[in-house]
Amino acid sequence: MNIQDNRVVTIHYKLTDDEGTLLDSSEGQEPLTYLHGSQAIISGLEKALTGREEGDSFEVTVQPEEGYGEVNPEMIQTVPRAAFGGIENLVPGMPLQADDGNGNVYHVIVREVKDEEVTIDVNHPLAGKVLHFDVTVQSVREATPEELAHGHAH
Ligand code: ZN
């Protein structure tokens, strides 16, 4: 069975950046299972998987526009140090979760820490990166009616 919309696909993958640094991998973990066509994975990877069969292994390079987008400079902001009152030892590179007060949680990376100000980056950590995926298709099956109704794999 090949990969088409409304089929549930299980893959093992390895993700590296342009420098060959390993960013993510399913090796030694559960493989990734998703509903094809539901935009559960980035579009460049979904496109490359379309039509593949169980057992296929391939490599694909995904540009930022089909990955996690370009870095948006407006999403790098300076906020008063007091906003992080409860957090000791803020350091550049530190990941945080921020709450906008409306129930939305953002993943934030601390970029710069000064006495009075902290620069935070709300861009996705993989924004602006060219992504190299090494993928093996483990299985492909039809989605159940329940999975289609929910819009995700079970
Ligand atoms: Zn569900």
PDB file of C-alpha atoms and ligand atoms in Angstrom:
ATOM      1  CA  MET A   1       0.000   0.000   0.000  1.00  0.00           C
ATOM      2  CA  ASN A   2       1.436   3.405  -0.867  1.00  0.00           C
ATOM      3  CA  ILE A   3       1.166   6.668   1.027  1.00  0.00           C
ATOM      4  CA  GLN A   4      -1.845   8.812   0.195  1.00  0.00           C
ATOM      5  CA  ASP A   5      -4.145  11.187   2.015  1.00  0.00           C
ATOM      6  CA  ASN A   6      -6.251   9.540   4.725  1.00  0.00           C
ATOM      7  CA  ARG A   7      -3.763   6.740   5.309  1.00  0.00           C
ATOM      8  CA  VAL A   8      -1.944   6.271   8.589  1.00  0.00           C
ATOM      9  CA  VAL A   9       1.806   6.195   8.126  1.00  0.00           C
ATOM     10  CA  THR A  10       4.533   5.105  10.534  1.00  0.00           C
ATOM     11  CA  ILE A  11       8.091   6.260   9.875  1.00  0.00           C
ATOM     12  CA  HIS A  12      11.497   6.221  11.465  1.00  0.00           C
ATOM     13  CA  TYR A  13      13.463   9.371  10.756  1.00  0.00           C
ATOM     14  CA  LYS A  14      16.677  11.192  11.424  1.00  0.00           C
ATOM     15  CA  LEU A  15      16.851  14.972  11.101  1.00  0.00           C
ATOM     16  CA  THR A  16      20.111  16.840  10.580  1.00  0.00           C
ATOM     17  CA  ASP A  17      20.878  20.463   9.705  1.00  0.00           C
ATOM     18  CA  ASP A  18      23.175  21.815   6.985  1.00  0.00           C
ATOM     19  CA  GLU A  19      26.229  21.237   9.192  1.00  0.00           C
ATOM     20  CA  GLY A  20      25.281  17.603   9.712  1.00  0.00           C
ATOM     21  CA  THR A  21      24.324  18.170  13.350  1.00  0.00           C
ATOM     22  CA  LEU A  22      21.689  15.721  14.545  1.00  0.00           C
ATOM     23  CA  LEU A  23      18.570  17.713  15.551  1.00  0.00           C
ATOM     24  CA  ASP A  24      16.069  14.943  16.109  1.00  0.00           C
ATOM     25  CA  SER A  25      15.768  11.213  15.603  1.00  0.00           C
ATOM     26  CA  SER A  26      13.283   8.456  16.283  1.00  0.00           C
ATOM     27  CA  GLU A  27      16.156   5.975  16.658  1.00  0.00           C
ATOM     28  CA  GLY A  28      15.797   4.022  19.868  1.00  0.00           C
ATOM     29  CA  GLN A  29      12.309   5.453  20.366  1.00  0.00           C
ATOM     30  CA  GLU A  30       8.808   4.815  19.132  1.00  0.00           C
ATOM     31  CA  PRO A  31       8.523   5.573  15.420  1.00  0.00           C
ATOM     32  CA  LEU A  32       6.383   8.549  14.364  1.00  0.00           C
ATOM     33  CA  THR A  33       2.807   7.686  13.378  1.00  0.00           C
ATOM     34  CA  TYR A  34       0.653  10.319  11.676  1.00  0.00           C
ATOM     35  CA  LEU A  35      -2.392  10.747   9.428  1.00  0.00           C
ATOM     36  CA  HIS A  36      -1.192  11.634   5.913  1.00  0.00           C
ATOM     37  CA  GLY A  37      -2.808  14.783   4.492  1.00  0.00           C
ATOM     38  CA  SER A  38      -3.743  16.191   7.899  1.00  0.00           C
ATOM     39  CA  GLN A  39      -0.753  18.597   8.070  1.00  0.00           C
ATOM     40  CA  ALA A  40       0.477  16.773  11.156  1.00  0.00           C
ATOM     41  CA  ILE A  41       4.034  16.997   9.820  1.00  0.00           C
ATOM     42  CA  ILE A  42       5.812  19.762   7.885  1.00  0.00           C
ATOM     43  CA  SER A  43       4.668  20.103   4.278  1.00  0.00           C
ATOM     44  CA  GLY A  44       8.059  19.387   2.680  1.00  0.00           C
ATOM     45  CA  LEU A  45       8.297  16.037   4.438  1.00  0.00           C
ATOM     46  CA  GLU A  46       4.652  15.154   3.798  1.00  0.00           C
ATOM     47  CA  LYS A  47       5.118  15.913   0.085  1.00  0.00           C
ATOM     48  CA  ALA A  48       8.235  13.714  -0.089  1.00  0.00           C
ATOM     49  CA  LEU A  49       6.375  10.825   1.555  1.00  0.00           C
ATOM     50  CA  THR A  50       3.413  10.885  -0.838  1.00  0.00           C
ATOM     51  CA  GLY A  51       3.427   7.770  -3.020  1.00  0.00           C
ATOM     52  CA  ARG A  52       6.139   5.965  -1.016  1.00  0.00           C
ATOM     53  CA  GLU A  53       5.621   2.372   0.089  1.00  0.00           C
ATOM     54  CA  GLU A  54       6.266   0.362   3.206  1.00  0.00           C
ATOM     55  CA  GLY A  55      10.003  -0.401   3.446  1.00  0.00           C
ATOM     56  CA  ASP A  56      11.099   2.603   1.355  1.00  0.00           C
ATOM     57  CA  SER A  57      14.113   4.533   2.641  1.00  0.00           C
ATOM     58  CA  PHE A  58      15.019   7.926   1.260  1.00  0.00           C
ATOM     59  CA  GLU A  59      16.585  11.283   2.021  1.00  0.00           C
ATOM     60  CA  VAL A  60      14.918  14.625   1.491  1.00  0.00           C
ATOM     61  CA  THR A  61      16.088  18.198   1.955  1.00  0.00           C
ATOM     62  CA  VAL A  62      13.389  20.620   3.099  1.00  0.00           C
ATOM     63  CA  GLN A  63      13.796  24.385   2.720  1.00  0.00           C
ATOM     64  CA  PRO A  64      12.460  26.654   5.510  1.00  0.00           C
ATOM     65  CA  GLU A  65       9.367  27.677   3.504  1.00  0.00           C
ATOM     66  CA  GLU A  66       8.241  24.041   3.483  1.00  0.00           C
ATOM     67  CA  GLY A  67       9.606  23.424   6.965  1.00  0.00           C
ATOM     68  CA  TYR A  68       9.242  25.640  10.015  1.00  0.00           C
ATOM     69  CA  GLY A  69       9.297  28.952   8.124  1.00  0.00           C
ATOM     70  CA  GLU A  70      11.825  31.757   8.047  1.00  0.00           C
ATOM     71  CA  VAL A  71      12.977  33.481  11.210  1.00  0.00           C
ATOM     72  CA  ASN A  72      10.585  36.376  11.853  1.00  0.00           C
ATOM     73  CA  PRO A  73      12.513  39.306  13.426  1.00  0.00           C
ATOM     74  CA  GLU A  74       9.283  40.587  14.980  1.00  0.00           C
ATOM     75  CA  MET A  75       9.197  37.424  17.044  1.00  0.00           C
ATOM     76  CA  ILE A  76      12.462  38.370  18.750  1.00  0.00           C
ATOM     77  CA  GLN A  77      11.486  40.754  21.523  1.00  0.00           C
ATOM     78  CA  THR A  78      12.983  42.552  24.471  1.00  0.00           C
ATOM     79  CA  VAL A  79      10.964  42.429  27.658  1.00  0.00           C
ATOM     80  CA  PRO A  80      11.634  43.781  31.170  1.00  0.00           C
ATOM     81  CA  ARG A  81      13.700  41.477  33.377  1.00  0.00           C
ATOM     82  CA  ALA A  82      10.937  41.828  35.980  1.00  0.00           C
ATOM     83  CA  ALA A  83       8.629  39.754  33.750  1.00  0.00           C
ATOM     84  CA  PHE A  84      10.777  36.769  34.695  1.00  0.00           C
ATOM     85  CA  GLY A  85      10.751  37.557  38.399  1.00  0.00           C
ATOM     86  CA  GLY A  86      10.156  33.961  39.421  1.00  0.00           C
ATOM     87  CA  ILE A  87      12.981  32.545  37.343  1.00  0.00           C
ATOM     88  CA  GLU A  88      16.504  32.468  38.710  1.00  0.00           C
ATOM     89  CA  ASN A  89      19.620  32.124  36.577  1.00  0.00           C
ATOM     90  CA  LEU A  90      18.250  33.151  33.172  1.00  0.00           C
ATOM     91  CA  VAL A  91      20.890  32.265  30.580  1.00  0.00           C
ATOM     92  CA  PRO A  92      21.062  32.639  26.789  1.00  0.00           C
ATOM     93  CA  GLY A  93      19.852  29.507  24.995  1.00  0.00           C
ATOM     94  CA  MET A  94      17.496  28.562  27.806  1.00  0.00           C
ATOM     95  CA  PRO A  95      14.084  27.315  26.649  1.00  0.00           C
ATOM     96  CA  LEU A  96      11.051  28.674  28.509  1.00  0.00           C
ATOM     97  CA  GLN A  97       7.303  28.511  28.269  1.00  0.00           C
ATOM     98  CA  ALA A  98       5.447  31.814  28.298  1.00  0.00           C
ATOM     99  CA  ASP A  99       1.759  32.375  28.836  1.00  0.00           C
ATOM    100  CA  ASP A 100       0.068  35.358  27.133  1.00  0.00           C
ATOM    101  CA  GLY A 101      -2.734  35.464  29.712  1.00  0.00           C
ATOM    102  CA  ASN A 102      -5.308  34.173  27.197  1.00  0.00           C
ATOM    103  CA  GLY A 103      -4.466  30.532  27.643  1.00  0.00           C
ATOM    104  CA  ASN A 104      -1.934  30.448  24.799  1.00  0.00           C
ATOM    105  CA  VAL A 105       1.407  28.928  25.723  1.00  0.00           C
ATOM    106  CA  TYR A 106       4.487  29.843  23.719  1.00  0.00           C
ATOM    107  CA  HIS A 107       7.823  28.132  23.603  1.00  0.00           C
ATOM    108  CA  VAL A 108      10.452  30.783  23.939  1.00  0.00           C
ATOM    109  CA  ILE A 109      14.228  30.764  23.765  1.00  0.00           C
ATOM    110  CA  VAL A 110      16.204  33.275  25.828  1.00  0.00           C
ATOM    111  CA  ARG A 111      18.677  35.080  23.526  1.00  0.00           C
ATOM    112  CA  GLU A 112      20.230  37.774  25.712  1.00  0.00           C
ATOM    113  CA  VAL A 113      20.082  38.635  29.413  1.00  0.00           C
ATOM    114  CA  LYS A 114      20.868  42.109  30.752  1.00  0.00           C
ATOM    115  CA  ASP A 115      20.300  43.642  34.184  1.00  0.00           C
ATOM    116  CA  GLU A 116      17.020  45.276  33.182  1.00  0.00           C
ATOM    117  CA  GLU A 117      16.050  43.502  29.981  1.00  0.00           C
ATOM    118  CA  VAL A 118      15.773  40.047  28.509  1.00  0.00           C
ATOM    119  CA  THR A 119      15.643  39.308  24.764  1.00  0.00           C
ATOM    120  CA  ILE A 120      13.438  36.355  23.921  1.00  0.00           C
ATOM    121  CA  ASP A 121      12.847  34.545  20.639  1.00  0.00           C
ATOM    122  CA  VAL A 122       9.386  33.111  19.959  1.00  0.00           C
ATOM    123  CA  ASN A 123      10.353  31.664  16.561  1.00  0.00           C
ATOM    124  CA  HIS A 124      10.200  27.897  16.239  1.00  0.00           C
ATOM    125  CA  PRO A 125      13.679  26.568  17.163  1.00  0.00           C
ATOM    126  CA  LEU A 126      13.955  25.106  13.636  1.00  0.00           C
ATOM    127  CA  ALA A 127      12.779  28.278  11.839  1.00  0.00           C
ATOM    128  CA  GLY A 128      15.159  29.383   9.085  1.00  0.00           C
ATOM    129  CA  LYS A 129      16.917  26.020   8.974  1.00  0.00           C
ATOM    130  CA  VAL A 130      17.392  23.795   5.928  1.00  0.00           C
ATOM    131  CA  LEU A 131      16.358  20.350   7.165  1.00  0.00           C
ATOM    132  CA  HIS A 132      17.773  17.030   5.979  1.00  0.00           C
ATOM    133  CA  PHE A 133      15.569  14.040   6.708  1.00  0.00           C
ATOM    134  CA  ASP A 134      16.605  10.422   6.452  1.00  0.00           C
ATOM    135  CA  VAL A 135      13.339   8.478   6.426  1.00  0.00           C
ATOM    136  CA  THR A 136      12.286   4.828   6.464  1.00  0.00           C
ATOM    137  CA  VAL A 137       8.618   3.978   5.947  1.00  0.00           C
ATOM    138  CA  GLN A 138       7.682   1.301   8.482  1.00  0.00           C
ATOM    139  CA  SER A 139       4.008   0.835   7.674  1.00  0.00           C
ATOM    140  CA  VAL A 140       1.064   2.269   5.766  1.00  0.00           C
ATOM    141  CA  ARG A 141      -2.581   1.461   6.446  1.00  0.00           C
ATOM    142  CA  GLU A 142      -6.022   2.909   5.831  1.00  0.00           C
ATOM    143  CA  ALA A 143      -7.191   5.279   8.570  1.00  0.00           C
ATOM    144  CA  THR A 144     -10.170   4.106  10.605  1.00  0.00           C
ATOM    145  CA  PRO A 145     -13.433   6.115  10.367  1.00  0.00           C
ATOM    146  CA  GLU A 146     -12.748   7.322  13.915  1.00  0.00           C
ATOM    147  CA  GLU A 147      -9.269   8.554  12.988  1.00  0.00           C
ATOM    148  CA  LEU A 148     -10.680  10.400   9.958  1.00  0.00           C
ATOM    149  CA  ALA A 149     -13.365  11.999  12.142  1.00  0.00           C
ATOM    150  CA  HIS A 150     -10.750  13.137  14.654  1.00  0.00           C
ATOM    151  CA  GLY A 151      -8.239  14.216  12.004  1.00  0.00           C
ATOM    152  CA  HIS A 152      -5.335  12.360  13.589  1.00  0.00           C
ATOM    153  CA  ALA A 153      -3.866   8.880  13.931  1.00  0.00           C
ATOM    154  CA  HIS A 154      -4.619   6.763  17.007  1.00  0.00           C
TER     155      HIS A 154
HETATM  156 ZN    ZN B   1      -8.681  10.981  18.323  1.00  0.00          ZN
END
